[in-house]
Coordinates of C-alpha atoms and ligand atoms in Angstrom, one line a residue:
M19 CA 20.7 -6.3 6.4
L20 CA 20.4 -5.1 9.9
N21 CA 17.5 -2.9 11.3
A22 CA 16.8 -0.8 13.8
G23 CA 17.5 -3.7 16.6
S24 CA 20.7 -4.5 14.6
K25 CA 18.7 -8.2 14.2
R26 CA 19.9 -9.3 10.9
I27 CA 16.3 -9.4 8.7
T28 CA 16.1 -12.7 7.1
I29 CA 13.6 -14.1 4.2
R30 CA 12.2 -15.9 6.8
D31 CA 11.6 -12.6 8.9
V32 CA 9.5 -11.5 5.1
A33 CA 8.0 -14.5 4.8
K34 CA 6.3 -14.4 8.3
K35 CA 5.5 -10.9 8.3
A36 CA 3.6 -11.4 4.9
G37 CA 2.2 -14.8 6.0
V38 CA 3.8 -16.7 3.1
S39 CA 6.3 -19.3 2.8
A40 CA 10.1 -18.6 2.5
Q41 CA 10.2 -20.2 -0.7
T42 CA 7.3 -17.9 -1.9
V43 CA 9.3 -15.0 -0.8
S44 CA 12.4 -16.2 -2.9
R45 CA 10.2 -16.7 -5.9
V46 CA 9.0 -12.9 -5.6
L47 CA 12.7 -12.1 -5.2
N48 CA 13.6 -14.0 -7.9
Q49 CA 11.1 -12.7 -9.9
R50 CA 9.4 -15.8 -10.5
P51 CA 6.1 -15.3 -12.8
D52 CA 4.5 -18.0 -10.9
V53 CA 3.5 -15.8 -8.0
A54 CA -0.1 -14.4 -7.6
P55 CA -0.1 -10.8 -7.8
Q56 CA -1.7 -9.8 -4.6
T57 CA 0.6 -12.7 -2.8
R58 CA 3.6 -10.8 -4.9
E59 CA 1.9 -7.1 -3.3
K60 CA 2.1 -8.8 0.3
V61 CA 5.7 -10.2 -0.2
L62 CA 6.8 -6.7 -1.6
Q63 CA 5.0 -4.6 1.4
A64 CA 6.6 -6.9 4.3
I65 CA 10.2 -6.5 2.3
A66 CA 9.4 -2.6 2.3
D67 CA 8.3 -2.8 5.8
L68 CA 11.2 -4.7 7.5
N69 CA 13.5 -3.0 4.8
Y70 CA 14.6 -6.3 3.7
R71 CA 18.0 -6.4 1.4
P72 CA 19.0 -9.8 -0.2
S73 CA 22.4 -10.5 0.0
G74 CA 23.9 -9.3 -3.4
I75 CA 26.7 -11.5 -3.3
A76 CA 24.5 -14.7 -2.7
R77 CA 21.8 -13.1 -5.1
S78 CA 24.7 -12.9 -7.9
L79 CA 25.6 -16.3 -7.5
R80 CA 22.7 -17.8 -7.4
L81 CA 20.5 -15.8 -10.3
K82 CA 24.4 -15.1 -12.0
S83 CA 22.7 -11.7 -12.2
T84 CA 24.5 -8.5 -10.5
G85 CA 21.1 -7.2 -9.7
T86 CA 21.4 -4.4 -11.6
I87 CA 19.4 -2.2 -13.7
G88 CA 20.9 0.2 -16.4
L89 CA 18.4 3.2 -17.3
I90 CA 19.3 5.9 -19.8
V91 CA 17.0 9.0 -19.8
P92 CA 17.3 11.9 -22.5
D93 CA 17.3 14.6 -20.1
S94 CA 18.3 13.8 -16.4
S95 CA 17.8 17.6 -15.4
N96 CA 13.9 17.2 -16.7
P97 CA 11.9 17.0 -13.7
F98 CA 9.8 14.9 -16.0
F99 CA 12.6 12.2 -16.1
A100 CA 13.4 12.7 -12.5
E101 CA 10.0 11.6 -11.5
L102 CA 9.9 8.6 -13.9
G103 CA 13.5 7.7 -12.9
R104 CA 12.2 7.8 -9.2
A105 CA 9.3 4.9 -10.2
I106 CA 11.7 2.9 -11.7
E107 CA 14.3 3.1 -9.0
K108 CA 11.4 2.2 -6.3
T109 CA 10.0 -0.6 -8.2
A110 CA 13.6 -2.1 -8.7
F111 CA 14.3 -1.4 -5.4
E112 CA 10.7 -4.1 -4.4
N113 CA 12.7 -6.3 -6.5
G114 CA 15.5 -6.0 -4.6
C115 CA 17.7 -4.5 -8.1
S116 CA 19.6 -1.2 -8.1
V117 CA 19.7 1.4 -10.4
I118 CA 22.6 3.1 -12.7
L119 CA 21.2 6.2 -14.1
C120 CA 23.2 7.7 -17.5
N121 CA 22.1 10.6 -18.9
S122 CA 22.7 10.9 -23.1
D123 CA 21.3 14.5 -23.2
G124 CA 19.4 13.4 -26.2
D125 CA 22.8 12.5 -28.2
L126 CA 23.3 9.1 -29.8
E127 CA 27.1 8.9 -29.6
R128 CA 26.7 9.3 -25.9
E129 CA 23.7 7.0 -25.5
S130 CA 25.7 4.4 -27.8
F131 CA 28.4 5.3 -25.1
Y132 CA 26.8 4.6 -21.7
I133 CA 24.8 1.3 -23.6
E134 CA 28.0 -0.2 -23.7
A135 CA 29.2 0.9 -20.6
L136 CA 26.5 -0.8 -18.7
V137 CA 26.8 -4.1 -20.7
S138 CA 30.5 -3.9 -19.2
K139 CA 29.1 -3.7 -16.1
Q140 CA 26.7 -7.0 -16.8
V141 CA 23.5 -4.9 -15.6
D142 CA 21.0 -7.4 -16.1
G143 CA 18.3 -5.5 -18.1
L144 CA 18.3 -2.0 -19.5
I145 CA 15.4 0.5 -19.8
I146 CA 15.7 3.1 -22.6
V147 CA 14.2 6.2 -23.6
G148 CA 16.0 6.4 -26.2
A149 CA 17.7 9.7 -27.5
N150 CA 15.4 9.7 -31.0
R151 CA 14.3 7.0 -33.5
A152 CA 17.9 6.0 -34.3
S153 CA 18.7 4.6 -30.7
R154 CA 16.5 1.5 -32.6
K155 CA 19.4 0.7 -34.7
N156 CA 22.1 0.3 -31.7
P157 CA 22.8 -3.2 -32.6
I158 CA 23.1 -4.3 -28.7
L159 CA 19.5 -3.3 -28.0
D160 CA 18.9 -6.2 -30.5
G161 CA 21.0 -8.6 -28.7
S162 CA 21.1 -11.0 -25.5
L163 CA 20.7 -7.8 -22.9
P164 CA 16.7 -7.6 -22.3
V165 CA 15.6 -4.1 -23.0
V166 CA 12.4 -2.3 -22.2
V167 CA 11.8 1.1 -24.0
V168 CA 9.9 4.0 -22.2
D169 CA 8.1 7.1 -23.4
R170 CA 9.2 6.0 -27.2
D171 CA 8.2 4.1 -30.1
L172 CA 11.1 2.5 -31.0
N173 CA 9.3 0.2 -33.8
G174 CA 7.6 -1.5 -30.6
E175 CA 7.2 -4.9 -32.0
R176 CA 10.5 -5.7 -31.3
F177 CA 11.1 -4.3 -27.7
D178 CA 8.8 -4.3 -24.5
T179 CA 7.6 -0.6 -24.9
V180 CA 5.4 1.1 -22.3
L181 CA 4.5 4.9 -23.0
A182 CA 1.6 7.1 -22.9
D183 CA -1.2 7.9 -25.4
N184 CA 0.4 11.0 -26.5
L185 CA -1.5 11.3 -30.2
E186 CA -4.7 11.0 -27.6
G187 CA -2.9 13.8 -25.5
G188 CA -2.6 16.1 -28.1
K189 CA -6.0 15.8 -29.0
K190 CA -7.2 16.5 -25.3
G191 CA -5.3 19.4 -25.1
T192 CA -6.0 21.1 -28.1
S193 CA -10.0 19.8 -27.8
Y194 CA -10.1 21.6 -24.1
L195 CA -9.0 25.0 -25.7
I196 CA -11.4 24.8 -28.7
A197 CA -14.3 24.5 -25.9
L198 CA -12.9 27.6 -24.2
G199 CA -13.8 29.4 -27.7
H200 CA -10.1 29.3 -28.8
E201 CA -9.4 28.9 -32.8
R202 CA -6.2 30.3 -33.1
I203 CA -4.5 27.9 -31.2
A204 CA -0.5 27.9 -31.7
F205 CA 1.6 24.8 -30.8
I206 CA 4.8 24.5 -29.5
A207 CA 6.6 21.2 -30.6
G208 CA 9.1 19.4 -29.1
P209 CA 12.8 18.8 -30.8
S210 CA 12.0 17.5 -34.4
G211 CA 12.5 13.3 -34.7
L212 CA 11.0 12.8 -31.2
P213 CA 7.8 10.3 -31.7
T214 CA 5.9 12.0 -28.6
S215 CA 6.4 15.2 -29.8
A216 CA 5.2 14.4 -33.1
A217 CA 2.3 12.2 -31.8
R218 CA 1.0 15.2 -29.8
L219 CA 1.4 17.5 -33.0
R220 CA -0.9 15.1 -34.9
G221 CA -3.3 14.8 -32.2
Y222 CA -3.2 18.6 -32.4
R223 CA -4.1 18.5 -36.0
R224 CA -7.0 16.0 -35.5
A225 CA -8.6 17.8 -32.6
L226 CA -8.5 21.0 -35.3
E227 CA -9.7 18.9 -38.1
E228 CA -12.9 17.3 -35.8
H229 CA -13.9 20.9 -34.9
G230 CA -13.5 22.3 -38.9
I231 CA -10.8 24.7 -37.9
A232 CA -7.9 25.1 -40.7
F233 CA -4.7 24.2 -39.6
Q234 CA -2.3 27.3 -39.9
K235 CA 1.5 26.0 -40.4
E236 CA 2.6 29.5 -38.9
L237 CA 1.0 28.5 -35.6
V238 CA 3.5 25.2 -35.0
V239 CA 6.8 26.4 -34.0
S240 CA 9.7 24.0 -33.0
G241 CA 11.1 24.4 -29.3
D242 CA 13.2 22.0 -27.3
F243 CA 11.4 20.7 -24.6
R244 CA 13.5 23.3 -22.6
Y245 CA 12.4 26.7 -21.0
Q246 CA 14.8 29.0 -23.7
G247 CA 13.6 26.7 -26.8
S248 CA 10.2 27.9 -25.9
Y249 CA 10.6 31.2 -24.6
R250 CA 12.2 32.1 -28.2
A251 CA 9.2 29.9 -30.0
M252 CA 6.9 32.3 -28.3
E253 CA 8.7 35.6 -29.7
K254 CA 7.9 34.2 -32.7
L255 CA 4.3 33.8 -32.1
L256 CA 3.6 36.8 -30.7
K257 CA 5.0 38.3 -33.7
L258 CA 2.2 37.2 -35.8
T259 CA -1.0 39.0 -36.7
P260 CA -3.0 38.8 -34.9
P261 CA -1.0 36.6 -32.1
P262 CA -2.8 33.4 -31.1
T263 CA -5.1 33.4 -28.5
A264 CA -4.0 30.2 -26.9
V265 CA -0.9 28.2 -27.0
F266 CA -0.4 24.4 -26.4
A267 CA 3.3 23.7 -25.4
A268 CA 4.4 19.9 -25.9
N269 CA 5.7 19.5 -22.3
D270 CA 5.5 21.5 -19.5
M271 CA 9.1 22.9 -19.0
M272 CA 7.7 24.3 -22.5
A273 CA 4.9 26.0 -21.0
V274 CA 6.9 27.5 -18.0
G275 CA 8.9 29.4 -21.0
A276 CA 6.2 30.3 -22.9
I277 CA 4.4 31.9 -20.2
A278 CA 7.5 34.1 -19.3
C279 CA 7.8 35.2 -22.5
I280 CA 4.1 36.2 -22.7
R281 CA 4.5 37.8 -19.4
D282 CA 7.8 40.1 -20.5
H283 CA 5.6 41.2 -23.4
Y284 CA 3.1 42.8 -20.8
L285 CA 0.6 40.3 -21.5
R286 CA -1.7 38.4 -19.2
V287 CA -2.1 34.7 -18.6
P288 CA -4.9 33.6 -19.1
E289 CA -6.2 36.8 -20.0
D290 CA -4.5 37.4 -22.8
I291 CA -3.4 33.7 -23.6
S292 CA -4.1 30.8 -22.5
V293 CA -1.8 28.3 -22.1
I294 CA -1.5 24.4 -21.7
G295 CA 1.1 21.8 -21.3
F296 CA 2.2 18.2 -21.0
D297 CA 3.5 16.2 -18.7
D298 CA 2.0 17.7 -14.9
I299 CA 5.6 17.7 -13.4
P300 CA 5.4 18.3 -9.7
L301 CA 5.8 22.3 -10.4
A302 CA 2.8 22.8 -12.3
S303 CA 0.7 23.4 -9.7
F304 CA 3.0 25.5 -8.1
L305 CA 3.2 28.1 -10.7
N306 CA 1.6 31.3 -10.9
P307 CA -1.1 30.9 -12.6
K308 CA -1.1 27.0 -12.0
L309 CA -0.5 25.2 -15.2
T310 CA -3.1 22.9 -16.7
T311 CA -1.8 20.5 -18.7
I312 CA -1.8 16.5 -19.8
A313 CA -0.6 14.0 -16.9
Q314 CA 1.4 11.2 -18.3
P315 CA 0.7 8.2 -15.7
R316 CA 5.0 8.0 -15.1
G317 CA 4.7 6.2 -12.1
E318 CA 2.8 3.6 -13.7
M319 CA 5.0 3.7 -16.6
G320 CA 7.9 3.3 -14.4
R321 CA 6.6 0.3 -12.1
M322 CA 5.5 -1.1 -15.7
A323 CA 8.9 -0.6 -17.4
V324 CA 10.6 -2.9 -14.4
T325 CA 8.2 -5.1 -14.1
M326 CA 8.2 -6.1 -17.8
L327 CA 11.9 -6.4 -17.3
M328 CA 11.8 -8.4 -14.8
E329 CA 9.1 -10.9 -16.6
R330 CA 11.7 -11.1 -19.3
L331 CA 15.0 -12.3 -17.2
Q332 CA 12.6 -14.6 -16.4
D333 CA 11.3 -15.5 -19.9
R334 CA 13.7 -14.4 -22.5
N335 CA 10.9 -16.1 -25.4
L336 CA 8.3 -13.8 -24.2
P337 CA 6.7 -12.1 -26.8
A338 CA 7.2 -8.3 -27.1
R339 CA 4.5 -6.3 -25.1
R340 CA 3.4 -3.1 -25.7
Y341 CA 1.4 -0.8 -23.5
V342 CA 0.0 2.6 -24.3
L343 CA -1.4 4.1 -21.1
P344 CA -4.0 6.9 -20.7
V345 CA -3.4 10.3 -20.0
T346 CA -5.7 12.7 -18.0
L347 CA -6.4 16.7 -18.3
V348 CA -5.2 18.3 -15.3
E349 CA -7.8 21.3 -15.3
R350 CA -6.1 24.5 -13.2
E351 CA -5.9 28.2 -14.0
S352 CA -3.5 28.8 -17.0
C353 CA -6.1 28.4 -19.8
S354 CA -9.6 30.7 -19.9
R355 CA -12.5 31.4 -22.3
R356 CA -11.3 33.7 -25.4
N357 CA -11.6 37.1 -25.0
Q358 CA -14.6 37.7 -27.1
Ligands
RIB15 O1 9.3 16.8 -20.8 C1 10.3 15.9 -21.8 C2 9.2 15.1 -22.6 O2 10.1 14.1 -23.2 C3 8.3 14.5 -22.2 O3 6.8 15.0 -22.7 C4 8.2 13.0 -22.3 O4 7.1 12.4 -22.7 C5 9.6 13.3 -23.2 O5 9.0 12.7 -24.6

């Protein structure tokens, strides 16, 4: 790789910059586990600072690898997956790998097509956000290809898995609304069959139960994790008598749709109806009102997914790891105390 001074950056330049031996840099590049974390960080920082790119051909020959990772997401237009993909790509780059991104659109057939396509391109491993629970039945996922599952719970004991604590997030958001005096709290769920949305709904129900508030089925409506679906779901909720005083949308894009619908019915957010979302996509803090939401650690999820995959490439016999990362309530302006 040539830098601005057109001098070719070598592994020795990286070693010098990081204050380690060329062998240590090579161990980091080859994702060897026998490198102390702080040393790995120093080397990765030197690689980024010098914009060093190991020769792909040399690497493939040396590692019998293509230095590519396959990534399949269910909706590449959703900012959550865009941010997750960005974190995966950044960490892959720091490990000298490139990423091939595929969008399954939540369709199992499309997902299978892309899994086979990525295998034929000889990716070193696959990071997948499954279209739904049935994704785990794809035989390739149980084959020789190293796989890390992100943002899904597809029988975690079989696959390396990293996801956010969706149940806790559902509880946190609902408890927050209850603390504001709301009892008639609606929940707009994501597509049925998705473990993330189902876990959030369980958290919602658990919070109601813990506060002695009766669960009312009519207050739970299905959305599609998209604007349009939540707009229609909110229309149903507004027809209820009395309508809810607060709405928990299972993701931010649906919170945006719900707010638009509430406003189109000449009601105010949060004065008339409070709205909380889930994800904390960048847009959330630019909305009017700024969206209160449950933030998912998607940067950490992406980084951990790549790291687990690299470690799996080094040792195929590693037991499957499962990390559930904490979520945080981000309080902004879209919720307020219930109108007495
Ligand atoms: O916004 C997309 C949603 O689908 C996110 O909440 C993510 O967790 C996935 O389940």
